[in-house]
PDB file of C-alpha atoms and ligand atoms in Angstrom:
ATOM      1  CA  MET O 902      13.745  79.966  65.652  1.00 88.00           C
ATOM      2  CA  PRO O 903      16.966  78.139  66.474  1.00 93.00           C
ATOM      3  CA  ARG O 904      18.413  79.007  69.857  1.00 97.00           C
ATOM      4  CA  HIS O 905      21.863  77.996  70.997  1.00 98.00           C
ATOM      5  CA  ILE O 906      22.848  78.612  74.588  1.00 98.00           C
ATOM      6  CA  ALA O 907      26.314  78.966  76.089  1.00 98.00           C
ATOM      7  CA  CYS O 908      26.687  78.564  79.850  1.00 98.00           C
ATOM      8  CA  LEU O 909      29.949  79.952  81.182  1.00 99.00           C
ATOM      9  CA  THR O 910      30.593  78.366  84.571  1.00 98.00           C
ATOM     10  CA  PHE O 911      33.368  79.078  87.045  1.00 98.00           C
ATOM     11  CA  ASP O 912      34.359  76.653  89.788  1.00 98.00           C
ATOM     12  CA  PHE O 913      35.640  79.052  92.415  1.00 98.00           C
ATOM     13  CA  ASP O 914      37.758  76.555  94.360  1.00 98.00           C
ATOM     14  CA  ALA O 915      40.614  78.831  95.486  1.00 98.00           C
ATOM     15  CA  MET O 916      42.781  76.639  97.762  1.00 98.00           C
ATOM     16  CA  SER O 917      40.052  74.102  98.630  1.00 98.00           C
ATOM     17  CA  GLY O 918      41.009  71.659  95.863  1.00 97.00           C
ATOM     18  CA  TRP O 919      44.628  71.536  96.975  1.00 96.00           C
ATOM     19  CA  VAL O 920      43.665  71.159 100.629  1.00 97.00           C
ATOM     20  CA  ALA O 921      41.341  68.259  99.738  1.00 96.00           C
ATOM     21  CA  ARG O 922      44.304  66.532  98.051  1.00 93.00           C
ATOM     22  CA  GLY O 923      46.392  66.977 101.177  1.00 94.00           C
ATOM     23  CA  MET O 924      48.479  69.719  99.536  1.00 94.00           C
ATOM     24  CA  ALA O 925      48.281  72.354 102.244  1.00 96.00           C
ATOM     25  CA  THR O 926      51.835  73.733 102.281  1.00 97.00           C
ATOM     26  CA  PRO O 927      52.357  77.431 101.425  1.00 98.00           C
ATOM     27  CA  THR O 928      52.958  77.087  97.682  1.00 97.00           C
ATOM     28  CA  PRO O 929      49.808  75.136  96.713  1.00 96.00           C
ATOM     29  CA  ILE O 930      47.825  77.404  99.037  1.00 98.00           C
ATOM     30  CA  SER O 931      49.193  80.433  97.175  1.00 98.00           C
ATOM     31  CA  ARG O 932      48.306  78.754  93.908  1.00 97.00           C
ATOM     32  CA  GLY O 933      44.715  78.624  95.095  1.00 97.00           C
ATOM     33  CA  GLU O 934      44.863  82.198  96.373  1.00 98.00           C
ATOM     34  CA  PHE O 935      45.596  83.320  92.837  1.00 98.00           C
ATOM     35  CA  GLY O 936      41.954  82.461  92.177  1.00 98.00           C
ATOM     36  CA  ILE O 937      40.996  85.710  93.888  1.00 98.00           C
ATOM     37  CA  VAL O 938      43.107  87.652  91.383  1.00 98.00           C
ATOM     38  CA  GLY O 939      41.605  85.618  88.551  1.00 98.00           C
ATOM     39  CA  ALA O 940      38.053  86.155  89.824  1.00 98.00           C
ATOM     40  CA  GLN O 941      38.475  89.930  89.674  1.00 98.00           C
ATOM     41  CA  ARG O 942      39.627  89.691  86.046  1.00 98.00           C
ATOM     42  CA  ILE O 943      36.761  87.384  85.121  1.00 99.00           C
ATOM     43  CA  LEU O 944      34.177  89.645  86.753  1.00 98.00           C
ATOM     44  CA  ALA O 945      35.521  92.618  84.775  1.00 98.00           C
ATOM     45  CA  LEU O 946      35.446  90.641  81.506  1.00 98.00           C
ATOM     46  CA  LEU O 947      31.913  89.342  82.040  1.00 98.00           C
ATOM     47  CA  ASP O 948      30.786  92.861  82.916  1.00 98.00           C
ATOM     48  CA  LYS O 949      32.341  94.196  79.700  1.00 98.00           C
ATOM     49  CA  TYR O 950      30.130  91.879  77.636  1.00 98.00           C
ATOM     50  CA  GLY O 951      27.082  91.964  79.927  1.00 98.00           C
ATOM     51  CA  ILE O 952      27.253  88.196  80.508  1.00 98.00           C
ATOM     52  CA  ARG O 953      25.764  86.482  83.561  1.00 98.00           C
ATOM     53  CA  ALA O 954      27.514  83.267  84.577  1.00 98.00           C
ATOM     54  CA  THR O 955      27.225  80.523  87.187  1.00 99.00           C
ATOM     55  CA  TRP O 956      29.825  80.234  89.920  1.00 99.00           C
ATOM     56  CA  PHE O 957      30.071  76.962  91.838  1.00 98.00           C
ATOM     57  CA  VAL O 958      31.664  77.701  95.207  1.00 98.00           C
ATOM     58  CA  PRO O 959      32.579  75.322  98.070  1.00 98.00           C
ATOM     59  CA  GLY O 960      31.152  76.445 101.427  1.00 98.00           C
ATOM     60  CA  VAL O 961      34.595  76.761 103.001  1.00 98.00           C
ATOM     61  CA  ILE O 962      35.579  79.245 100.290  1.00 98.00           C
ATOM     62  CA  ILE O 963      32.420  81.311 100.791  1.00 98.00           C
ATOM     63  CA  GLU O 964      33.445  81.635 104.431  1.00 98.00           C
ATOM     64  CA  THR O 965      37.147  82.224 103.604  1.00 98.00           C
ATOM     65  CA  TYR O 966      36.459  84.942 101.029  1.00 98.00           C
ATOM     66  CA  PRO O 967      33.052  86.446 101.876  1.00 98.00           C
ATOM     67  CA  GLU O 968      33.834  89.782 100.189  1.00 98.00           C
ATOM     68  CA  ALA O 969      35.015  88.227  96.903  1.00 98.00           C
ATOM     69  CA  CYS O 970      31.878  86.054  96.882  1.00 98.00           C
ATOM     70  CA  ARG O 971      29.639  89.044  97.621  1.00 98.00           C
ATOM     71  CA  GLN O 972      31.116  90.753  94.551  1.00 98.00           C
ATOM     72  CA  VAL O 973      30.149  87.769  92.415  1.00 98.00           C
ATOM     73  CA  VAL O 974      26.573  87.931  93.722  1.00 98.00           C
ATOM     74  CA  ALA O 975      26.412  91.738  93.398  1.00 98.00           C
ATOM     75  CA  ALA O 976      27.380  91.411  89.725  1.00 98.00           C
ATOM     76  CA  GLY O 977      24.251  89.305  89.151  1.00 98.00           C
ATOM     77  CA  HIS O 978      25.817  85.873  88.775  1.00 98.00           C
ATOM     78  CA  GLU O 979      24.258  82.649  90.037  1.00 98.00           C
ATOM     79  CA  ILE O 980      25.881  80.798  92.940  1.00 98.00           C
ATOM     80  CA  GLY O 981      25.806  76.993  92.719  1.00 98.00           C
ATOM     81  CA  HIS O 982      26.708  74.410  95.367  1.00 98.00           C
ATOM     82  CA  HIS O 983      30.167  72.857  95.067  1.00 98.00           C
ATOM     83  CA  GLY O 984      30.357  70.900  98.326  1.00 98.00           C
ATOM     84  CA  TRP O 985      31.215  72.180 101.773  1.00 98.00           C
ATOM     85  CA  THR O 986      34.818  71.054 101.261  1.00 98.00           C
ATOM     86  CA  HIS O 987      36.320  70.049  97.902  1.00 98.00           C
ATOM     87  CA  MET O 988      36.375  66.345  98.803  1.00 97.00           C
ATOM     88  CA  PRO O 989      34.777  64.316  95.967  1.00 96.00           C
ATOM     89  CA  PRO O 990      31.460  62.792  97.144  1.00 96.00           C
ATOM     90  CA  ALA O 991      32.673  59.323  96.157  1.00 93.00           C
ATOM     91  CA  ALA O 992      35.260  59.669  98.960  1.00 95.00           C
ATOM     92  CA  LEU O 993      32.633  60.539 101.612  1.00 97.00           C
ATOM     93  CA  SER O 994      30.205  58.506 103.718  1.00 98.00           C
ATOM     94  CA  ARG O 995      26.491  59.203 103.155  1.00 98.00           C
ATOM     95  CA  GLU O 996      26.370  61.155 106.429  1.00 98.00           C
ATOM     96  CA  GLN O 997      29.410  63.278 105.545  1.00 98.00           C
ATOM     97  CA  GLU O 998      28.008  63.991 102.108  1.00 98.00           C
ATOM     98  CA  GLU O 999      24.581  64.945 103.493  1.00 98.00           C
ATOM     99  CA  ASP O1000      26.169  67.150 106.139  1.00 98.00           C
ATOM    100  CA  GLY O1001      28.268  68.898 103.458  1.00 98.00           C
ATOM    101  CA  LEU O1002      25.200  69.591 101.299  1.00 98.00           C
ATOM    102  CA  ILE O1003      23.351  71.118 104.253  1.00 98.00           C
ATOM    103  CA  ARG O1004      26.312  73.139 105.519  1.00 98.00           C
ATOM    104  CA  GLY O1005      27.207  74.416 102.043  1.00 98.00           C
ATOM    105  CA  ASN O1006      23.618  75.508 101.455  1.00 98.00           C
ATOM    106  CA  LEU O1007      23.552  77.413 104.752  1.00 98.00           C
ATOM    107  CA  ALA O1008      26.639  79.347 103.611  1.00 98.00           C
ATOM    108  CA  ILE O1009      25.025  80.022 100.220  1.00 98.00           C
ATOM    109  CA  GLU O1010      21.799  81.170 101.895  1.00 98.00           C
ATOM    110  CA  ARG O1011      23.760  83.586 104.088  1.00 98.00           C
ATOM    111  CA  LEU O1012      25.576  84.860 101.003  1.00 98.00           C
ATOM    112  CA  CYS O1013      22.703  85.375  98.586  1.00 96.00           C
ATOM    113  CA  GLY O1014      19.496  84.995 100.590  1.00 97.00           C
ATOM    114  CA  ARG O1015      18.427  81.714  98.977  1.00 97.00           C
ATOM    115  CA  LYS O1016      19.645  78.144  98.682  1.00 98.00           C
ATOM    116  CA  ALA O1017      21.396  76.918  95.556  1.00 98.00           C
ATOM    117  CA  ARG O1018      19.182  75.416  92.852  1.00 98.00           C
ATOM    118  CA  GLY O1019      22.117  73.606  91.339  1.00 98.00           C
ATOM    119  CA  TYR O1020      24.974  71.373  92.391  1.00 98.00           C
ATOM    120  CA  ARG O1021      28.304  70.474  90.829  1.00 98.00           C
ATOM    121  CA  SER O1022      30.394  67.861  92.573  1.00 97.00           C
ATOM    122  CA  PRO O1023      34.030  68.528  93.410  1.00 97.00           C
ATOM    123  CA  ALA O1024      36.202  66.637  90.897  1.00 93.00           C
ATOM    124  CA  TRP O1025      33.044  65.450  89.054  1.00 94.00           C
ATOM    125  CA  ASP O1026      32.793  62.164  90.895  1.00 92.00           C
ATOM    126  CA  LEU O1027      29.327  61.497  92.323  1.00 96.00           C
ATOM    127  CA  SER O1028      28.817  58.886  95.014  1.00 96.00           C
ATOM    128  CA  PRO O1029      26.068  56.214  94.774  1.00 95.00           C
ATOM    129  CA  ASN O1030      24.110  58.396  97.266  1.00 97.00           C
ATOM    130  CA  THR O1031      24.455  61.774  95.561  1.00 98.00           C
ATOM    131  CA  ILE O1032      21.300  61.773  93.423  1.00 98.00           C
ATOM    132  CA  ASP O1033      19.145  60.637  96.394  1.00 97.00           C
ATOM    133  CA  LEU O1034      20.637  63.328  98.597  1.00 98.00           C
ATOM    134  CA  LEU O1035      20.282  66.097  96.001  1.00 98.00           C
ATOM    135  CA  LEU O1036      16.605  65.203  95.586  1.00 98.00           C
ATOM    136  CA  GLU O1037      16.069  65.104  99.357  1.00 98.00           C
ATOM    137  CA  GLN O1038      17.745  68.487  99.750  1.00 98.00           C
ATOM    138  CA  GLY O1039      15.554  70.067  97.076  1.00 98.00           C
ATOM    139  CA  PHE O1040      18.121  70.632  94.346  1.00 98.00           C
ATOM    140  CA  GLU O1041      16.697  71.142  90.858  1.00 98.00           C
ATOM    141  CA  TYR O1042      19.759  70.380  88.782  1.00 98.00           C
ATOM    142  CA  ASP O1043      23.188  68.773  88.839  1.00 98.00           C
ATOM    143  CA  SER O1044      26.112  69.535  86.542  1.00 98.00           C
ATOM    144  CA  SER O1045      28.613  66.704  87.020  1.00 98.00           C
ATOM    145  CA  MET O1046      27.782  64.039  84.419  1.00 98.00           C
ATOM    146  CA  MET O1047      28.661  63.394  80.806  1.00 98.00           C
ATOM    147  CA  GLY O1048      25.775  61.391  79.277  1.00 98.00           C
ATOM    148  CA  ASP O1049      25.088  64.032  76.585  1.00 98.00           C
ATOM    149  CA  ASP O1050      26.698  67.230  75.379  1.00 98.00           C
ATOM    150  CA  TYR O1051      24.124  69.749  74.104  1.00 98.00           C
ATOM    151  CA  THR O1052      20.909  68.379  75.568  1.00 97.00           C
ATOM    152  CA  PRO O1053      20.077  68.396  79.278  1.00 97.00           C
ATOM    153  CA  TYR O1054      18.494  65.219  80.566  1.00 97.00           C
ATOM    154  CA  ARG O1055      17.029  63.680  83.742  1.00 97.00           C
ATOM    155  CA  ALA O1056      19.371  62.023  86.222  1.00 97.00           C
ATOM    156  CA  ARG O1057      18.643  58.399  87.202  1.00 97.00           C
ATOM    157  CA  GLN O1058      18.415  56.912  90.658  1.00 95.00           C
ATOM    158  CA  GLY O1059      19.274  53.319  91.590  1.00 93.00           C
ATOM    159  CA  ASP O1060      21.384  52.167  88.640  1.00 95.00           C
ATOM    160  CA  ILE O1061      22.991  48.742  89.071  1.00 95.00           C
ATOM    161  CA  ALA O1062      26.277  47.932  87.309  1.00 95.00           C
ATOM    162  CA  PRO O1063      26.972  44.179  87.602  1.00 97.00           C
ATOM    163  CA  LEU O1064      30.299  43.191  86.070  1.00 97.00           C
ATOM    164  CA  GLU O1065      29.082  40.008  84.390  1.00 98.00           C
ATOM    165  CA  GLU O1066      25.505  40.995  83.525  1.00 97.00           C
ATOM    166  CA  PRO O1067      23.938  43.754  81.411  1.00 98.00           C
ATOM    167  CA  PHE O1068      23.698  47.157  83.052  1.00 98.00           C
ATOM    168  CA  VAL O1069      20.426  47.861  84.867  1.00 97.00           C
ATOM    169  CA  PHE O1070      19.105  51.407  84.430  1.00 97.00           C
ATOM    170  CA  GLY O1071      17.480  52.961  87.488  1.00 96.00           C
ATOM    171  CA  ALA O1072      14.406  55.192  87.576  1.00 96.00           C
ATOM    172  CA  THR O1073      14.416  58.594  85.921  1.00 96.00           C
ATOM    173  CA  THR O1074      14.083  61.423  88.466  1.00 97.00           C
ATOM    174  CA  ARG O1075      13.031  65.058  88.327  1.00 96.00           C
ATOM    175  CA  LEU O1076      16.664  66.195  88.785  1.00 97.00           C
ATOM    176  CA  VAL O1077      17.867  67.894  85.598  1.00 97.00           C
ATOM    177  CA  GLU O1078      21.385  67.002  84.494  1.00 98.00           C
ATOM    178  CA  MET O1079      23.340  69.792  82.779  1.00 98.00           C
ATOM    179  CA  PRO O1080      26.096  67.744  81.159  1.00 98.00           C
ATOM    180  CA  ILE O1081      29.768  68.683  81.226  1.00 98.00           C
ATOM    181  CA  SER O1082      32.980  67.307  79.745  1.00 98.00           C
ATOM    182  CA  TRP O1083      36.673  67.270  80.598  1.00 97.00           C
ATOM    183  CA  THR O1084      37.364  68.583  77.084  1.00 98.00           C
ATOM    184  CA  LEU O1085      35.436  71.747  77.949  1.00 98.00           C
ATOM    185  CA  ASP O1086      37.218  72.243  81.293  1.00 98.00           C
ATOM    186  CA  ASP O1087      40.290  74.491  81.520  1.00 98.00           C
ATOM    187  CA  TYR O1088      41.953  72.461  84.285  1.00 98.00           C
ATOM    188  CA  PRO O1089      43.255  69.338  82.458  1.00 97.00           C
ATOM    189  CA  HIS O1090      44.468  71.412  79.497  1.00 98.00           C
ATOM    190  CA  PHE O1091      46.351  74.028  81.441  1.00 98.00           C
ATOM    191  CA  GLU O1092      47.324  72.963  84.972  1.00 96.00           C
ATOM    192  CA  PHE O1093      50.660  71.329  85.635  1.00 96.00           C
ATOM    193  CA  VAL O1094      50.250  69.028  88.634  1.00 93.00           C
ATOM    194  CA  ARG O1095      52.936  66.743  90.015  1.00 90.00           C
ATOM    195  CA  THR O1096      52.059  64.261  92.727  1.00 86.00           C
ATOM    196  CA  GLN O1097      53.894  61.230  94.053  1.00 85.00           C
ATOM    197  CA  ASP O1098      52.375  58.878  91.516  1.00 89.00           C
ATOM    198  CA  ALA O1099      51.273  61.021  88.583  1.00 91.00           C
ATOM    199  CA  VAL O1100      52.035  64.082  86.477  1.00 93.00           C
ATOM    200  CA  LEU O1101      49.274  66.087  84.790  1.00 93.00           C
ATOM    201  CA  GLN O1102      51.183  67.762  81.993  1.00 93.00           C
ATOM    202  CA  GLY O1103      48.824  70.659  81.282  1.00 95.00           C
ATOM    203  CA  LEU O1104      50.397  73.954  80.121  1.00 95.00           C
ATOM    204  CA  MET O1105      48.858  73.713  76.633  1.00 96.00           C
ATOM    205  CA  ALA O1106      48.996  76.681  74.295  1.00 97.00           C
ATOM    206  CA  THR O1107      45.579  78.347  74.236  1.00 98.00           C
ATOM    207  CA  GLY O1108      45.029  78.357  70.461  1.00 97.00           C
ATOM    208  CA  GLY O1109      44.165  74.689  70.036  1.00 98.00           C
ATOM    209  CA  VAL O1110      41.950  74.577  73.111  1.00 98.00           C
ATOM    210  CA  LEU O1111      40.087  77.697  71.942  1.00 98.00           C
ATOM    211  CA  GLN O1112      39.538  76.147  68.514  1.00 98.00           C
ATOM    212  CA  ASN O1113      38.145  72.961  70.093  1.00 98.00           C
ATOM    213  CA  TRP O1114      35.842  74.982  72.327  1.00 98.00           C
ATOM    214  CA  LEU O1115      34.542  77.075  69.423  1.00 98.00           C
ATOM    215  CA  ASP O1116      34.173  74.035  67.169  1.00 98.00           C
ATOM    216  CA  ASP O1117      32.019  72.298  69.769  1.00 98.00           C
ATOM    217  CA  PHE O1118      29.696  75.288  69.675  1.00 98.00           C
ATOM    218  CA  ALA O1119      29.755  75.455  65.860  1.00 98.00           C
ATOM    219  CA  TYR O1120      28.770  71.771  65.746  1.00 98.00           C
ATOM    220  CA  LEU O1121      25.830  72.561  68.020  1.00 98.00           C
ATOM    221  CA  THR O1122      24.603  75.380  65.789  1.00 98.00           C
ATOM    222  CA  GLY O1123      25.035  73.194  62.703  1.00 98.00           C
ATOM    223  CA  THR O1124      23.204  70.156  63.992  1.00 98.00           C
ATOM    224  CA  LEU O1125      20.503  71.110  66.523  1.00 98.00           C
ATOM    225  CA  GLU O1126      17.738  73.693  66.678  1.00 97.00           C
ATOM    226  CA  TRP O1127      18.156  74.095  70.443  1.00 97.00           C
ATOM    227  CA  GLY O1128      20.940  73.164  72.788  1.00 98.00           C
ATOM    228  CA  VAL O1129      23.188  74.199  75.652  1.00 98.00           C
ATOM    229  CA  LEU O1130      26.963  74.019  75.756  1.00 98.00           C
ATOM    230  CA  THR O1131      28.624  74.346  79.156  1.00 98.00           C
ATOM    231  CA  TYR O1132      32.172  75.595  79.601  1.00 98.00           C
ATOM    232  CA  THR O1133      33.937  75.083  82.938  1.00 98.00           C
ATOM    233  CA  CYS O1134      36.757  77.350  84.083  1.00 98.00           C
ATOM    234  CA  HIS O1135      38.599  77.857  87.348  1.00 98.00           C
ATOM    235  CA  PRO O1136      39.634  81.416  88.287  1.00 98.00           C
ATOM    236  CA  PHE O1137      43.081  80.242  89.415  1.00 98.00           C
ATOM    237  CA  VAL O1138      43.575  78.521  86.032  1.00 98.00           C
ATOM    238  CA  ILE O1139      41.926  80.796  83.447  1.00 98.00           C
ATOM    239  CA  GLY O1140      42.981  83.936  85.339  1.00 98.00           C
ATOM    240  CA  ARG O1141      46.526  83.962  83.862  1.00 98.00           C
ATOM    241  CA  GLY O1142      47.052  86.676  81.224  1.00 98.00           C
ATOM    242  CA  HIS O1143      47.235  84.556  78.068  1.00 98.00           C
ATOM    243  CA  ARG O1144      44.257  82.463  79.188  1.00 98.00           C
ATOM    244  CA  MET O1145      42.172  85.567  79.931  1.00 98.00           C
ATOM    245  CA  MET O1146      42.868  86.593  76.344  1.00 98.00           C
ATOM    246  CA  MET O1147      41.617  83.171  75.260  1.00 98.00           C
ATOM    247  CA  LEU O1148      38.465  83.588  77.348  1.00 98.00           C
ATOM    248  CA  GLU O1149      37.749  86.923  75.671  1.00 98.00           C
ATOM    249  CA  ARG O1150      38.331  85.372  72.227  1.00 98.00           C
ATOM    250  CA  LEU O1151      35.964  82.569  73.190  1.00 98.00           C
ATOM    251  CA  ILE O1152      33.261  85.076  74.140  1.00 99.00           C
ATOM    252  CA  LEU O1153      33.759  86.986  70.873  1.00 98.00           C
ATOM    253  CA  GLY O1154      33.672  83.767  68.848  1.00 98.00           C
ATOM    254  CA  LEU O1155      30.502  82.619  70.581  1.00 98.00           C
ATOM    255  CA  ILE O1156      28.854  85.998  69.969  1.00 98.00           C
ATOM    256  CA  GLU O1157      29.738  85.601  66.283  1.00 98.00           C
ATOM    257  CA  GLU O1158      28.044  82.168  66.284  1.00 97.00           C
ATOM    258  CA  GLY O1159      24.886  83.766  67.710  1.00 98.00           C
ATOM    259  CA  ALA O1160      25.226  82.297  71.205  1.00 98.00           C
ATOM    260  CA  VAL O1161      22.714  83.233  73.878  1.00 98.00           C
ATOM    261  CA  PHE O1162      24.557  83.478  77.207  1.00 98.00           C
ATOM    262  CA  LEU O1163      22.504  82.227  80.144  1.00 98.00           C
ATOM    263  CA  THR O1164      23.195  81.217  83.715  1.00 98.00           C
ATOM    264  CA  MET O1165      22.725  77.530  84.304  1.00 98.00           C
ATOM    265  CA  GLU O1166      19.492  78.040  86.244  1.00 98.00           C
ATOM    266  CA  GLN O1167      18.092  80.082  83.337  1.00 98.00           C
ATOM    267  CA  ALA O1168      19.073  77.316  80.911  1.00 98.00           C
ATOM    268  CA  VAL O1169      17.390  74.746  83.185  1.00 97.00           C
ATOM    269  CA  ASP O1170      14.204  76.836  83.233  1.00 97.00           C
ATOM    270  CA  GLU O1171      14.284  77.033  79.460  1.00 97.00           C
ATOM    271  CA  PHE O1172      14.775  73.261  79.177  1.00 96.00           C
ATOM    272  CA  LEU O1173      11.860  72.665  81.553  1.00 95.00           C
ATOM    273  CA  GLY O1174       9.672  75.081  79.609  1.00 94.00           C
ATOM    274  CA  ARG O1175      10.187  73.225  76.366  1.00 90.00           C
ATOM    275  CA  ALA O1176       8.190  70.227  75.157  1.00 65.00           C
ATOM    276  CA  GLY O1177       9.688  67.120  76.653  1.00 60.00           C
ATOM    277  CA  GLY O1178      10.952  69.025  79.638  1.00 54.00           C
ATOM    278  CA  ALA O1179       7.967  68.062  81.786  1.00 56.00           C
ATOM    279  CA  PRO O1180       8.787  66.089  84.960  1.00 56.00           C
ATOM    280  CA  PRO O1181       8.585  62.304  84.627  1.00 54.00           C
TER     281      PRO O1181
HETATM  282 ZN1   ZN Z1645      36.123  72.422  92.005  1.00 97.79          ZN
END
């Protein structure tokens, strides 16, 4: 029997992403605060369709909004690790990154009684140490890389990328990679961001993005017997009225395509349970 899985994931950053970029004045903070409004709307929508999702939350946000995070847990969603702060790992020393993984997991343990099984890096930029540290800290999966689209795979450790010589692939590890893509992330399509040296235009109409997102799922159902497609949304982005209507249309379109909605940890378990999913 073919089985096609959709993972809806929400990166519950609130103001942490703006703070990490040094944008800590009242307006960007309020922009992040809108994520709490958006989260309420998302929880209601997911409840309407009986869908369980995965929420990646930075530790500082768990401690800033404990009640909002408790509501996410109470609704049966999975909590994943999204750093202690929203600083990308590539910008941290090994010690800072390790400390953030430990501190974030303590906050997650206090929130839901167990550590996170999965990690997603802030801004999707892993450091050369991240895979080692995730393995040391007992994580089972990561969701920050783009080496496939519908098929989870095993992350590698110790790659070498010499400029003038062929790439050297490192060893395959037990860490499962749940691949993502910027095309399936609400942020670059919709957020308008102006900094000193760049403008992210964003502000796209929802129709074209929705069509792309549904077509990626239709391609999965038309080409593979089994696969997972991961969508990434941010409550402060998708929470606006017209985008919430898009999210509902996405859910309805996926239901029509026969999607099975799973949390990311459930999808990982299913991947591991299948032939070829055995640890290396
Ligand atoms: Zn984030």
